[in-house]
Amino acid sequence: MPASPSPEASGRRLVLSDIALDHRDGDGQVFRALDVPTLVLEHGTALGVSGPSGCGKSTLLHLIAGLLRPSAGSIRWGETEISALPEARRDHWRRQNLGFVFQDFHLVPELDVAGNIALPASFSSWRLSSSGRDRALALASRVGLKDPHRRAAVLSRGEQQRVAIARALFKQPRLILADEPTASLDADHADGVSELLVEAAEQTGATLICASHDPRLLARMTRRIDLSAGHAV
């Protein structure tokens, strides 16, 4: 018989049940923006989410992150029902478990590369430790950013994207969500950060979910779903 999952593994299982998200259009008519009946990811799964622009890929990631709440259904991370938590507790859950690569990056222009990468540490400490600084510098080097002291305001869009990816990995999160993480990168850098995302997840046993149009990134995933007009296939 197969071995039962460990308590730690069960505590990091992601389960979406009967998820629906409704919106109103300009005429006040309700339409279904996303419909995912069931999705179960064991810890350590690498999932690719594909589909045309506007199909709901980003919406799905925002629901999993607790940045949006579904109109119906539940999203659970282990024993925690993320979708039922009040806002403050969802914020706490994200700080403890999540690394998110946003399409819009959300960097602080006045901070340098290393400061932006280490930004998650500021939520739990006033001062960055020397080991934290070393990790930020190592991640900057790993994504090909040679000058960690350049301000984010003067970086190219591709450089900003690499900073955002490194920042998402800084605290070695248990769940990594990446929204089009290679969209602004040339082929070489896209391959490099794709490899980094997969390696980082494998090293810590994290669950990785990438929404992407990039076939090379999607090919690195162990599972894949396609979204069409908000419906999962």
Tab-separated table of C-alpha atoms in Angstrom:
chain	number	residue	atom	x	y	z
A	1	MET	CA	0.000	0.000	0.000
A	2	PRO	CA	1.245	3.550	-0.637
A	3	ALA	CA	2.600	5.386	2.358
A	4	SER	CA	0.318	7.887	4.034
A	5	PRO	CA	1.356	11.515	3.557
A	6	SER	CA	3.266	13.041	6.444
A	7	PRO	CA	1.519	15.598	8.663
A	8	GLU	CA	3.795	18.281	7.211
A	9	ALA	CA	2.882	17.277	3.651
A	10	SER	CA	-0.826	17.261	4.440
A	11	GLY	CA	-0.444	20.653	6.082
A	12	ARG	CA	0.832	22.096	2.812
A	13	ARG	CA	-1.733	20.665	0.415
A	14	LEU	CA	-3.560	23.275	-1.666
A	15	VAL	CA	-7.221	22.465	-2.357
A	16	LEU	CA	-9.643	24.537	-4.437
A	17	SER	CA	-13.246	23.356	-4.247
A	18	ASP	CA	-16.081	24.642	-6.455
A	19	ILE	CA	-14.423	28.010	-6.999
A	20	ALA	CA	-16.452	30.654	-8.808
A	21	LEU	CA	-15.846	34.370	-9.211
A	22	ASP	CA	-18.596	36.632	-10.525
A	23	HIS	CA	-18.284	40.193	-11.814
A	24	ARG	CA	-20.748	42.823	-12.989
A	25	ASP	CA	-20.321	44.449	-16.367
A	26	GLY	CA	-21.032	48.102	-17.170
A	27	ASP	CA	-24.737	47.354	-17.557
A	28	GLY	CA	-24.957	45.713	-14.152
A	29	GLN	CA	-25.223	42.206	-15.590
A	30	VAL	CA	-23.487	39.460	-13.596
A	31	PHE	CA	-21.105	37.207	-15.496
A	32	ARG	CA	-18.908	34.314	-14.414
A	33	ALA	CA	-15.248	35.377	-14.626
A	34	LEU	CA	-13.720	32.154	-13.295
A	35	ASP	CA	-14.971	28.636	-12.699
A	36	VAL	CA	-12.677	25.955	-11.211
A	37	PRO	CA	-14.636	22.964	-9.862
A	38	THR	CA	-11.722	21.123	-8.225
A	39	LEU	CA	-7.965	21.538	-8.023
A	40	VAL	CA	-5.795	19.610	-5.548
A	41	LEU	CA	-2.029	20.163	-5.400
A	42	GLU	CA	0.178	18.113	-3.108
A	43	HIS	CA	3.124	19.960	-1.603
A	44	GLY	CA	6.041	20.284	-4.004
A	45	THR	CA	3.891	20.292	-7.136
A	46	ALA	CA	4.916	22.567	-10.011
A	47	LEU	CA	1.779	23.663	-11.872
A	48	GLY	CA	1.658	25.594	-15.121
A	49	VAL	CA	-1.452	27.660	-15.894
A	50	SER	CA	-1.860	28.562	-19.557
A	51	GLY	CA	-4.500	30.201	-21.699
A	52	PRO	CA	-5.092	33.341	-23.772
A	53	SER	CA	-4.931	36.844	-22.305
A	54	GLY	CA	-8.018	37.648	-20.276
A	55	CYS	CA	-8.889	34.011	-19.580
A	56	GLY	CA	-8.457	34.335	-15.794
A	57	LYS	CA	-4.867	33.245	-15.132
A	58	SER	CA	-3.987	36.260	-12.973
A	59	THR	CA	-7.389	36.093	-11.275
A	60	LEU	CA	-6.730	32.480	-10.261
A	61	LEU	CA	-3.386	33.412	-8.697
A	62	HIS	CA	-4.932	36.342	-6.836
A	63	LEU	CA	-7.649	34.067	-5.451
A	64	ILE	CA	-5.092	31.517	-4.238
A	65	ALA	CA	-3.097	34.324	-2.620
A	66	GLY	CA	-6.162	35.619	-0.807
A	67	LEU	CA	-5.953	38.956	-2.596
A	68	LEU	CA	-9.412	38.245	-3.996
A	69	ARG	CA	-12.227	36.299	-2.353
A	70	PRO	CA	-14.310	33.880	-4.427
A	71	SER	CA	-18.030	34.391	-4.938
A	72	ALA	CA	-18.476	30.710	-4.089
A	73	GLY	CA	-16.349	27.762	-3.029
A	74	SER	CA	-13.309	27.440	-0.780
A	75	ILE	CA	-9.522	27.611	-0.996
A	76	ARG	CA	-7.589	25.678	1.645
A	77	TRP	CA	-3.891	25.497	2.460
A	78	GLY	CA	-3.643	22.498	4.728
A	79	GLU	CA	-6.084	23.116	7.571
A	80	THR	CA	-6.363	26.840	6.809
A	81	GLU	CA	-9.310	27.996	4.717
A	82	ILE	CA	-7.692	31.040	3.143
A	83	SER	CA	-10.883	32.198	1.463
A	84	ALA	CA	-12.684	32.444	4.827
A	85	LEU	CA	-10.016	34.428	6.696
A	86	PRO	CA	-10.517	38.121	7.511
A	87	GLU	CA	-8.153	40.518	5.771
A	88	ALA	CA	-5.637	40.860	8.607
A	89	ARG	CA	-5.253	37.104	8.956
A	90	ARG	CA	-4.885	36.702	5.188
A	91	ASP	CA	-2.072	39.280	5.314
A	92	HIS	CA	-0.393	37.251	8.082
A	93	TRP	CA	-0.814	34.014	6.128
A	94	ARG	CA	0.828	35.574	3.063
A	95	ARG	CA	3.788	36.819	5.097
A	96	GLN	CA	4.306	33.350	6.553
A	97	ASN	CA	3.834	31.221	3.440
A	98	LEU	CA	3.781	33.074	0.130
A	99	GLY	CA	6.165	34.458	-2.447
A	100	PHE	CA	4.383	36.275	-5.292
A	101	VAL	CA	5.857	37.491	-8.577
A	102	PHE	CA	3.409	40.148	-9.791
A	103	GLN	CA	3.128	41.274	-13.409
A	104	ASP	CA	3.523	44.891	-12.274
A	105	PHE	CA	6.519	44.071	-10.014
A	106	HIS	CA	5.613	46.579	-7.221
A	107	LEU	CA	9.224	47.582	-6.546
A	108	VAL	CA	10.147	50.568	-4.362
A	109	PRO	CA	11.854	53.010	-6.782
A	110	GLU	CA	14.025	54.658	-4.099
A	111	LEU	CA	15.493	51.340	-2.890
A	112	ASP	CA	18.380	49.623	-4.611
A	113	VAL	CA	18.287	46.098	-6.042
A	114	ALA	CA	19.360	44.398	-2.817
A	115	GLY	CA	16.962	46.484	-0.733
A	116	ASN	CA	14.022	45.515	-2.914
A	117	ILE	CA	14.954	41.838	-2.830
A	118	ALA	CA	15.183	41.932	0.967
A	119	LEU	CA	11.957	43.924	1.361
A	120	PRO	CA	9.977	40.940	2.803
A	121	ALA	CA	12.307	40.968	5.817
A	122	SER	CA	11.075	44.453	6.759
A	123	PHE	CA	7.678	43.003	7.690
A	124	SER	CA	9.205	41.116	10.624
A	125	SER	CA	12.296	43.119	11.584
A	126	TRP	CA	13.417	46.748	11.678
A	127	ARG	CA	16.974	45.854	10.701
A	128	LEU	CA	18.202	43.463	8.022
A	129	SER	CA	20.594	40.848	9.382
A	130	SER	CA	23.963	40.236	7.757
A	131	SER	CA	22.769	36.807	6.626
A	132	GLY	CA	19.695	38.435	5.077
A	133	ARG	CA	21.874	40.935	3.238
A	134	ASP	CA	24.099	38.109	2.001
A	135	ARG	CA	21.050	36.201	0.739
A	136	ALA	CA	19.764	39.276	-1.109
A	137	LEU	CA	23.152	39.754	-2.774
A	138	ALA	CA	23.334	36.068	-3.713
A	139	LEU	CA	19.876	36.168	-5.272
A	140	ALA	CA	20.750	39.329	-7.195
A	141	SER	CA	23.768	37.555	-8.637
A	142	ARG	CA	21.734	34.429	-9.374
A	143	VAL	CA	19.272	36.372	-11.562
A	144	GLY	CA	22.108	38.142	-13.385
A	145	LEU	CA	21.968	41.560	-11.700
A	146	LYS	CA	25.617	42.564	-11.432
A	147	ASP	CA	25.172	45.831	-9.528
A	148	PRO	CA	22.993	45.294	-6.409
A	149	HIS	CA	23.342	48.982	-5.473
A	150	ARG	CA	21.489	50.436	-8.478
A	151	ARG	CA	18.151	52.018	-7.630
A	152	ALA	CA	15.045	50.285	-8.952
A	153	ALA	CA	13.969	53.542	-10.623
A	154	VAL	CA	16.770	53.296	-13.211
A	155	LEU	CA	16.401	49.602	-14.037
A	156	SER	CA	15.022	48.327	-17.325
A	157	ARG	CA	11.732	46.431	-17.252
A	158	GLY	CA	13.559	43.135	-17.668
A	159	GLU	CA	15.866	43.963	-14.748
A	160	GLN	CA	12.885	44.935	-12.611
A	161	GLN	CA	11.268	41.591	-13.389
A	162	ARG	CA	14.373	39.739	-12.217
A	163	VAL	CA	14.394	41.761	-8.979
A	164	ALA	CA	10.737	40.838	-8.424
A	165	ILE	CA	11.498	37.141	-8.899
A	166	ALA	CA	14.438	37.257	-6.502
A	167	ARG	CA	12.303	39.098	-3.921
A	168	ALA	CA	9.593	36.429	-4.123
A	169	LEU	CA	12.194	33.770	-3.272
A	170	PHE	CA	13.941	35.715	-0.502
A	171	LYS	CA	12.152	34.093	2.466
A	172	GLN	CA	12.110	30.602	0.919
A	173	PRO	CA	8.295	30.514	0.859
A	174	ARG	CA	6.243	27.325	0.936
A	175	LEU	CA	4.046	28.550	-1.913
A	176	ILE	CA	5.383	30.461	-4.926
A	177	LEU	CA	2.973	32.156	-7.332
A	178	ALA	CA	4.451	33.654	-10.498
A	179	ASP	CA	2.349	35.715	-12.918
A	180	GLU	CA	4.023	35.805	-16.356
A	181	PRO	CA	7.504	35.740	-14.759
A	182	THR	CA	9.367	35.626	-18.097
A	183	ALA	CA	7.217	38.083	-20.069
A	184	SER	CA	9.770	40.928	-20.088
A	185	LEU	CA	12.900	38.799	-20.466
A	186	ASP	CA	15.005	37.783	-23.441
A	187	ALA	CA	15.399	34.069	-24.147
A	188	ASP	CA	18.593	33.591	-22.105
A	189	HIS	CA	17.319	35.398	-19.015
A	190	ALA	CA	13.913	33.707	-19.353
A	191	ASP	CA	15.567	30.293	-19.272
A	192	GLY	CA	17.687	31.348	-16.311
A	193	VAL	CA	14.834	32.553	-14.135
A	194	SER	CA	12.665	29.577	-15.149
A	195	GLU	CA	15.405	27.278	-13.924
A	196	LEU	CA	15.768	29.334	-10.738
A	197	LEU	CA	12.054	29.152	-9.925
A	198	VAL	CA	11.977	25.380	-10.367
A	199	GLU	CA	15.226	24.840	-8.454
A	200	ALA	CA	14.158	27.079	-5.570
A	201	ALA	CA	10.866	25.217	-5.243
A	202	GLU	CA	12.558	21.820	-5.376
A	203	GLN	CA	15.169	22.764	-2.760
A	204	THR	CA	12.542	23.706	-0.163
A	205	GLY	CA	9.702	21.418	-1.259
A	206	ALA	CA	7.596	24.465	-2.125
A	207	THR	CA	4.539	24.381	-4.338
A	208	LEU	CA	5.089	26.436	-7.499
A	209	ILE	CA	2.298	27.821	-9.690
A	210	CYS	CA	3.267	29.727	-12.831
A	211	ALA	CA	0.742	31.497	-15.062
A	212	SER	CA	2.461	31.953	-18.387
A	213	HIS	CA	2.366	32.045	-22.184
A	214	ASP	CA	5.992	30.817	-22.288
A	215	PRO	CA	6.069	27.220	-23.610
A	216	ARG	CA	9.601	26.664	-22.283
A	217	LEU	CA	8.575	27.600	-18.761
A	218	LEU	CA	5.378	25.554	-18.957
A	219	ALA	CA	7.381	22.542	-20.130
A	220	ARG	CA	9.300	22.589	-16.826
A	221	MET	CA	6.102	22.136	-14.807
A	222	THR	CA	5.002	18.704	-13.571
A	223	ARG	CA	1.299	19.492	-14.070
A	224	ARG	CA	-0.627	21.886	-16.268
A	225	ILE	CA	-4.117	23.316	-16.606
A	226	ASP	CA	-5.469	25.443	-19.414
A	227	LEU	CA	-8.015	28.197	-18.849
A	228	SER	CA	-10.525	29.116	-21.520
A	229	ALA	CA	-12.953	31.943	-20.796
A	230	GLY	CA	-12.476	31.365	-17.095
A	231	HIS	CA	-13.040	27.610	-17.204
A	232	ALA	CA	-10.303	25.169	-16.214
A	233	VAL	CA	-9.429	22.309	-18.575
